[in-house]
XYZ file of C-alpha atoms in Angstrom:
503
model
C 94.100 11.755 234.803
C 92.355 8.584 234.422
C 88.822 8.897 232.660
C 86.475 6.941 230.671
C 87.323 7.382 227.043
C 85.853 6.596 223.682
C 88.825 6.178 221.354
C 89.156 7.478 217.787
C 86.924 10.487 216.966
C 83.482 11.865 217.010
C 82.142 15.142 217.786
C 78.820 13.703 219.042
C 80.573 11.729 221.813
C 81.758 14.874 223.404
C 78.095 16.190 222.950
C 77.075 13.324 225.226
C 79.426 14.455 227.724
C 81.978 11.669 227.212
C 85.600 12.212 226.607
C 86.914 11.189 223.359
C 90.545 10.817 222.122
C 91.759 11.096 218.356
C 94.342 8.586 217.611
C 95.830 7.210 214.048
C 94.826 3.877 212.852
C 98.561 2.870 213.356
C 98.061 2.908 217.360
C 99.383 -0.259 219.026
C 97.447 -2.741 220.879
C 99.747 -2.036 223.795
C 98.833 1.521 223.876
C 95.060 0.611 223.623
C 95.325 -1.667 226.531
C 96.980 0.918 228.769
C 93.968 3.158 228.531
C 90.643 3.299 230.277
C 88.973 2.589 226.748
C 85.297 2.085 226.979
C 84.601 1.926 223.209
C 86.250 2.468 219.902
C 84.922 4.314 216.647
C 86.570 3.638 213.448
C 85.880 6.795 211.396
C 85.278 7.284 207.764
C 87.916 8.075 204.861
C 88.232 8.440 201.210
C 90.303 5.385 200.428
C 89.092 1.860 199.397
C 90.028 -0.993 201.797
C 91.075 -3.288 198.860
C 93.603 -0.759 197.254
C 97.282 -1.093 197.995
C 98.483 0.717 201.071
C 95.093 1.361 202.087
C 94.779 2.664 205.756
C 94.260 -0.334 208.124
C 94.737 -1.055 211.907
C 95.881 -4.168 213.785
C 93.334 -6.951 213.230
C 93.593 -7.829 216.760
C 91.648 -4.663 217.817
C 88.486 -6.656 216.983
C 89.294 -9.171 219.475
C 89.798 -6.955 222.590
C 86.098 -7.346 223.641
C 85.678 -3.636 223.566
C 82.446 -2.181 221.937
C 83.102 -0.951 218.315
C 81.281 1.235 215.696
C 82.594 1.498 212.305
C 81.573 4.506 210.188
C 81.516 4.253 206.431
C 85.285 3.420 205.775
C 85.424 1.970 209.206
C 82.542 -0.289 208.602
C 84.037 -1.615 205.389
C 87.331 -2.079 207.224
C 85.525 -4.177 210.087
C 83.794 -6.090 207.337
C 86.938 -7.067 205.532
C 88.956 -7.839 208.713
C 85.899 -10.178 210.047
C 85.947 -12.072 206.765
C 83.220 -10.011 204.626
C 83.439 -8.708 201.239
C 83.674 -5.018 200.125
C 83.578 -3.945 196.660
C 82.723 -1.011 194.325
C 79.192 0.084 194.497
C 76.983 0.151 191.439
C 75.699 3.327 192.338
C 77.620 5.723 194.452
C 75.632 7.572 197.035
C 76.436 11.286 198.167
C 74.115 13.453 200.336
C 70.604 12.510 201.637
C 69.419 9.016 201.552
C 66.641 7.296 203.267
C 67.632 4.646 205.951
C 65.533 1.658 206.623
C 66.112 -0.035 209.873
C 65.483 -3.605 210.085
C 66.666 -4.159 213.550
C 65.929 -1.695 216.310
C 68.036 -3.511 219.028
C 70.787 -1.492 220.853
C 72.390 0.820 218.234
C 68.940 1.614 216.632
C 66.992 1.781 219.672
C 64.207 4.644 219.434
C 65.349 5.308 215.902
C 62.221 5.239 213.201
C 61.951 2.502 210.680
C 62.693 5.185 208.125
C 64.603 8.326 208.470
C 67.058 10.511 206.495
C 70.791 9.967 206.813
C 73.712 11.352 205.094
C 75.853 8.984 202.620
C 79.135 9.809 201.063
C 80.739 6.521 199.529
C 81.598 4.698 196.231
C 82.286 1.270 198.043
C 80.012 -0.635 200.062
C 79.886 -4.046 202.123
C 78.664 -6.831 199.615
C 78.749 -9.955 201.978
C 78.227 -9.611 205.460
C 80.876 -11.434 207.882
C 80.109 -14.571 209.743
C 78.391 -13.886 213.125
C 76.984 -10.455 211.878
C 73.576 -9.503 211.083
C 72.090 -6.663 208.714
C 70.201 -3.968 210.650
C 69.787 -1.225 208.096
C 69.529 -0.602 204.356
C 68.932 2.190 201.803
C 67.894 2.272 198.343
C 71.431 1.890 196.859
C 72.934 0.151 199.655
C 71.375 -3.301 201.009
C 73.814 -3.591 203.781
C 73.718 0.116 205.262
C 74.319 -1.133 208.651
C 75.344 -4.307 210.357
C 75.978 -6.003 213.796
C 77.524 -8.639 215.668
C 75.431 -8.406 218.801
C 77.532 -10.999 220.791
C 80.924 -9.161 220.115
C 79.473 -5.704 220.343
C 80.660 -4.727 216.986
C 78.578 -2.291 214.939
C 78.978 -0.792 211.399
C 77.127 1.834 209.512
C 77.729 2.989 205.813
C 76.118 6.384 206.450
C 77.780 9.278 208.577
C 75.751 9.431 211.970
C 78.044 12.018 213.186
C 77.052 14.709 210.753
C 74.089 17.132 211.403
C 72.307 15.903 208.511
C 71.672 12.465 209.279
C 68.354 12.772 211.335
C 68.804 10.591 214.192
C 72.630 10.511 214.156
C 72.893 11.931 217.750
C 70.603 9.207 219.055
C 72.656 6.615 217.246
C 76.031 7.944 218.738
C 74.141 8.197 222.078
C 72.892 4.589 222.022
C 76.560 3.480 221.341
C 78.316 5.528 223.708
C 75.740 5.375 226.812
C 73.955 1.886 226.281
C 76.599 -0.061 224.365
C 79.827 1.200 225.865
C 78.141 1.896 229.436
C 79.761 5.381 229.968
C 79.108 7.892 232.448
C 78.475 11.668 231.479
C 81.406 13.236 233.400
C 83.046 15.431 230.755
C 82.150 18.790 229.792
C 83.231 22.089 227.934
C 83.866 23.446 231.491
C 86.198 20.903 232.209
C 88.022 21.386 228.821
C 88.445 25.014 229.540
C 90.172 24.384 232.953
C 92.281 21.371 231.755
C 93.486 23.552 228.445
C 94.200 26.566 230.678
C 96.425 24.432 232.882
C 98.031 22.789 229.942
C 98.708 26.427 228.502
C 100.220 27.443 231.889
C 102.592 24.403 231.922
C 103.641 24.794 228.193
C 104.467 28.435 228.242
C 105.850 28.666 231.645
C 107.103 32.222 231.953
C 107.316 32.820 228.387
C 105.395 35.026 226.116
C 102.807 34.223 223.402
C 101.834 36.024 220.236
C 98.529 35.460 218.645
C 97.495 36.030 215.049
C 93.989 37.635 215.682
C 91.569 37.826 212.929
C 88.498 38.752 214.616
C 86.678 35.443 213.753
C 85.344 33.096 216.388
C 88.340 30.776 216.357
C 90.996 33.213 216.910
C 88.775 35.357 219.320
C 88.130 32.399 221.549
C 91.831 31.397 221.427
C 92.859 34.918 222.408
C 90.275 35.001 225.432
C 91.277 31.442 226.665
C 94.978 32.227 226.541
C 94.629 35.540 228.044
C 92.977 33.830 230.824
C 95.870 31.463 231.271
C 98.752 34.073 231.107
C 97.327 37.456 230.992
C 99.478 40.346 229.540
C 102.174 37.906 228.370
C 99.985 37.296 225.373
C 100.400 39.838 222.597
C 97.617 39.588 219.985
C 98.650 40.786 216.477
C 96.087 41.751 213.815
C 97.299 41.893 210.329
C 95.267 44.094 208.211
C 96.550 42.258 204.731
C 93.905 43.810 202.368
C 92.049 40.528 202.212
C 89.500 41.153 205.049
C 85.692 41.994 204.949
C 84.662 45.472 204.908
C 85.479 47.579 208.190
C 87.128 44.492 209.812
C 90.075 46.463 211.141
C 88.024 49.001 212.937
C 85.677 46.233 214.386
C 88.812 44.470 215.757
C 90.312 47.568 217.349
C 86.820 48.498 218.924
C 86.123 44.911 220.261
C 89.502 43.724 221.416
C 90.978 46.939 222.864
C 87.925 48.428 224.521
C 85.916 45.275 225.366
C 88.401 42.586 226.219
C 91.371 44.942 226.892
C 93.714 42.655 225.244
C 97.392 43.476 224.353
C 96.886 44.207 220.616
C 99.068 45.454 217.784
C 97.580 46.228 214.452
C 99.978 45.696 211.333
C 99.252 47.283 207.902
C 100.366 44.750 205.360
C 98.046 45.002 202.574
C 100.933 46.103 200.097
C 103.202 43.161 201.245
C 100.364 40.555 200.758
C 98.925 41.667 197.454
C 102.566 41.805 195.905
C 103.012 38.274 196.863
C 99.847 37.241 195.409
C 100.324 39.066 192.098
C 99.482 36.739 189.265
C 98.931 33.751 191.385
C 95.651 31.980 190.594
C 96.105 28.466 191.973
C 94.191 28.322 195.426
C 97.031 26.059 196.951
C 99.866 28.578 196.088
C 97.585 31.244 197.390
C 97.263 29.532 200.928
C 101.032 28.769 201.127
C 102.032 32.451 200.308
C 99.744 33.807 202.736
C 100.733 31.356 205.447
C 104.460 32.131 204.714
C 103.662 35.819 204.726
C 101.776 35.548 208.024
C 104.725 33.810 209.842
C 107.303 36.404 208.318
C 105.149 39.128 209.957
C 104.750 37.150 213.215
C 108.478 36.325 213.444
C 109.230 40.131 212.708
C 106.970 41.405 215.481
C 108.209 38.645 217.791
C 111.792 40.036 217.573
C 110.382 43.580 218.279
C 108.652 42.262 221.412
C 111.440 40.187 222.540
C 111.724 36.778 224.078
C 108.733 35.179 222.308
C 108.806 31.506 221.797
C 105.320 30.698 220.920
C 102.631 31.438 218.394
C 99.160 30.566 219.110
C 96.444 29.911 216.333
C 92.695 29.105 216.194
C 93.148 26.074 214.414
C 90.148 23.645 214.491
C 89.624 20.164 213.792
C 88.206 20.467 210.327
C 91.239 22.329 209.400
C 93.355 19.510 210.296
C 91.258 17.010 208.692
C 91.164 18.906 205.210
C 94.717 19.598 205.409
C 96.102 16.017 205.838
C 96.000 12.819 203.875
C 94.463 9.582 204.645
C 98.020 8.026 204.525
C 99.434 10.728 207.055
C 96.367 11.589 208.783
C 92.628 11.254 209.050
C 91.281 12.207 205.536
C 92.268 13.098 201.877
C 93.831 16.466 201.427
C 90.958 18.447 200.255
C 92.673 21.983 200.802
C 95.456 23.197 202.929
C 94.599 25.890 205.411
C 96.962 28.582 205.866
C 97.532 27.743 209.579
C 97.994 24.163 208.743
C 99.363 22.980 205.384
C 100.035 26.672 204.332
C 102.661 26.999 207.105
C 106.533 26.987 206.196
C 108.363 23.786 207.049
C 111.073 26.090 209.162
C 109.390 28.315 212.037
C 111.285 29.912 214.683
C 108.091 29.866 217.005
C 106.503 26.807 218.469
C 102.839 26.429 217.860
C 100.008 26.517 220.414
C 96.828 25.422 219.076
C 94.347 24.929 222.137
C 91.257 24.352 219.884
C 92.692 21.914 217.334
C 90.514 19.135 218.207
C 87.290 21.021 218.384
C 84.528 21.589 215.865
C 83.030 25.117 215.344
C 79.943 24.588 217.486
C 82.306 23.226 220.402
C 84.410 26.523 220.077
C 81.379 28.618 220.582
C 80.378 26.751 223.518
C 83.878 27.218 224.992
C 83.363 31.115 224.274
C 80.092 30.914 226.444
C 82.161 29.247 229.167
C 84.348 32.368 228.935
C 81.414 34.710 228.985
C 82.096 36.019 225.693
C 79.545 38.075 223.930
C 77.089 36.620 221.590
C 77.842 39.165 218.636
C 81.303 37.756 218.562
C 80.514 34.136 219.013
C 77.676 34.402 216.263
C 79.957 35.499 213.482
C 79.919 33.441 210.552
C 83.257 31.716 209.797
C 85.813 33.649 207.803
C 88.744 31.929 206.042
C 92.155 32.458 207.131
C 93.448 33.439 203.494
C 90.298 35.808 203.435
C 89.139 37.194 200.357
C 92.003 35.604 198.282
C 90.256 32.229 198.344
C 86.842 33.824 197.526
C 88.245 35.632 194.488
C 88.791 32.782 191.717
C 91.960 33.720 189.648
C 93.871 36.899 190.118
C 93.775 38.612 193.516
C 94.015 42.561 193.175
C 93.144 45.484 195.271
C 90.269 46.295 192.779
C 88.938 42.820 192.846
C 89.242 42.731 196.687
C 87.407 46.079 196.859
C 84.447 44.667 194.644
C 84.112 41.593 196.679
C 83.926 43.520 199.912
C 80.990 45.476 198.761
C 79.189 42.522 197.315
C 79.879 40.550 200.686
C 78.696 43.736 202.742
C 75.488 43.980 200.989
C 74.728 40.407 201.264
C 75.181 40.020 204.957
C 73.583 43.216 205.680
C 70.431 42.160 204.049
C 70.649 38.667 205.983
C 70.870 40.545 209.130
C 68.080 42.970 208.263
C 65.785 40.098 207.393
C 66.830 38.322 210.491
C 68.277 35.408 208.555
C 71.951 35.834 209.430
C 71.572 33.634 212.562
C 69.575 30.917 210.624
C 72.497 30.009 208.399
C 75.810 28.722 209.299
C 77.904 30.701 206.723
C 77.169 33.149 204.048
C 79.567 34.868 201.753
C 80.062 35.985 198.171
C 82.569 34.770 195.544
C 84.161 36.706 192.706
C 84.153 34.622 189.616
C 86.892 34.695 186.846
C 84.260 35.300 184.221
C 82.355 38.184 182.823
C 78.975 38.423 181.204
C 76.984 40.704 178.896
C 74.271 42.706 180.374
C 72.140 45.513 179.681
C 72.218 48.915 181.857
C 70.590 52.074 180.742
C 69.812 50.744 177.333
C 73.718 50.026 176.945
C 75.487 46.875 176.556
C 77.806 45.999 179.610
C 80.364 43.423 180.079
C 80.785 42.911 183.814
C 81.726 40.578 186.683
C 79.734 37.721 188.014
C 79.423 37.002 191.625
C 78.126 33.927 193.172
C 76.329 33.915 196.719
C 76.760 31.077 199.004
C 74.603 30.473 202.218
C 74.804 26.861 203.967
C 73.253 25.304 207.096
C 75.699 23.234 209.172
C 76.531 22.309 212.681
C 80.509 21.777 212.438
C 81.225 22.485 208.676
C 82.262 18.818 207.859
C 79.031 18.624 206.141
C 76.654 21.454 204.944
C 73.551 21.887 202.858
C 72.568 24.833 200.976
C 70.446 27.584 202.835
C 66.627 27.780 201.448
C 67.085 31.824 201.561
C 63.409 33.060 200.259
C 63.383 33.893 196.678
C 62.297 37.539 197.415
C 65.326 37.993 199.721
C 67.634 36.895 196.940
C 66.120 39.113 194.601
C 66.611 42.170 196.791
C 70.091 41.106 197.378
C 70.723 40.757 193.613
C 69.062 44.126 192.827
C 71.145 45.995 195.379
C 74.428 44.333 194.403
C 74.050 45.128 190.727
C 72.758 48.589 191.299
C 75.219 49.466 194.038
C 78.451 47.815 192.878
C 80.277 48.993 189.926
C 81.509 46.233 187.420
C 79.082 43.597 188.377
C 76.027 42.805 186.443
C 75.278 39.124 187.182
C 74.318 37.375 190.645
C 74.148 33.606 191.013
C 73.209 31.461 194.104
C 75.169 28.133 194.861
C 72.863 25.345 195.630
C 75.605 22.523 196.215
C 75.873 20.508 199.592
C 78.913 19.438 201.164
C 79.613 16.565 200.093
C 80.278 16.474 197.216
C 81.299 20.188 197.085
C 83.269 22.141 199.842
C 81.703 25.184 201.501
C 84.237 27.512 200.253
C 84.870 27.520 196.516
C 88.814 27.360 196.858
């Protein structure tokens, strides 16, 4: 099907009802010319353009006459390819910065002179290429944005695609609609229809098993595939002992009673905890958990018979954080059990219908499928579960402590009507103990950290400003009700430079 396409990547492009396709920088000029490309976005990345083996693209791409927007590393690549100079910044910029617009033409149309943007860079453009004009600056970056208006080439050092850039969507919209002259003919409804057709074509008359966790991603995946192939989808819920409190009961009630899916519940707590015994490294935890899941899925597939496919609720941030810039779109931040944590040899083919979507887009898909808000509104929960929220050894006793802490935290957020105001909230059990006093006696107990963030897609996040009196209530209940905990701390780090999860 031919459609107007913005090539490369940006969630905000799809928010403007324009289709975008994600491709590696190694795409050939011939492949670009065969597509109905209306614009190209060069995305950010962790590398430096002047280092050996830095990711690059065919420089002829800049002479195609197609409008281009370079973001962060993409801007630096555009500058270097066009004859400008890129080098290390004297002062790195991470997080909030004030963007000062010096030219409001085209890209910055209807963007105020001063607004908040989100920076994440150690290099910067030091000399503007010939034919380009500076159109924006920040306190630490004099060339925070530039443009070659004649060639329709634009670059920004900040990240307009993230929620914390105040006028980011306006900037993306200006590029997509005004500069690239696209129509708004793509939607989540069309995505659902096309994805269902694709699943039916891929699976044929075969069967699919799906690892159902009860979280938003796997739940939407289950309903989407169920709509495509019906009872030939078998959902497998693995109770691995690393889940939130009452998770197994909730999943049974929702998916057997409400969705009426083919559901099998496997009790595998002992298997997982045995495999994790003595393992402290988070990457090893992920790989062990990923391998254990696959063993169980393959074992169950044999019982079901004639199963060829394994479906997962992998999202685009999972792919980004699990691959490197030299083999994928970003540095390897952490592997995900359903991406980098999978074993190299599997006997099942993967189906990942959501792998190019962000969390907010997945919720939109769920609404198109008429899924209830209480499912779609659940906070993200990592595939490896509590194993990556317990720093250090993973034991049943430590899992039980963290489950109770997390349940108190979430229940109070719900009671105070703050749960829907934050994107994700959870507790982390730290590998340290602290001295305390309880009943005039010395204690030496566990320390737990509370984490709550605001975000749109999980790619960037800021710490949630939960009222002090609420944090006090949460801390008081945890220390009084959870044996073994005598200290509670609150994480006030943003992403970047921190990640949302601790491991």
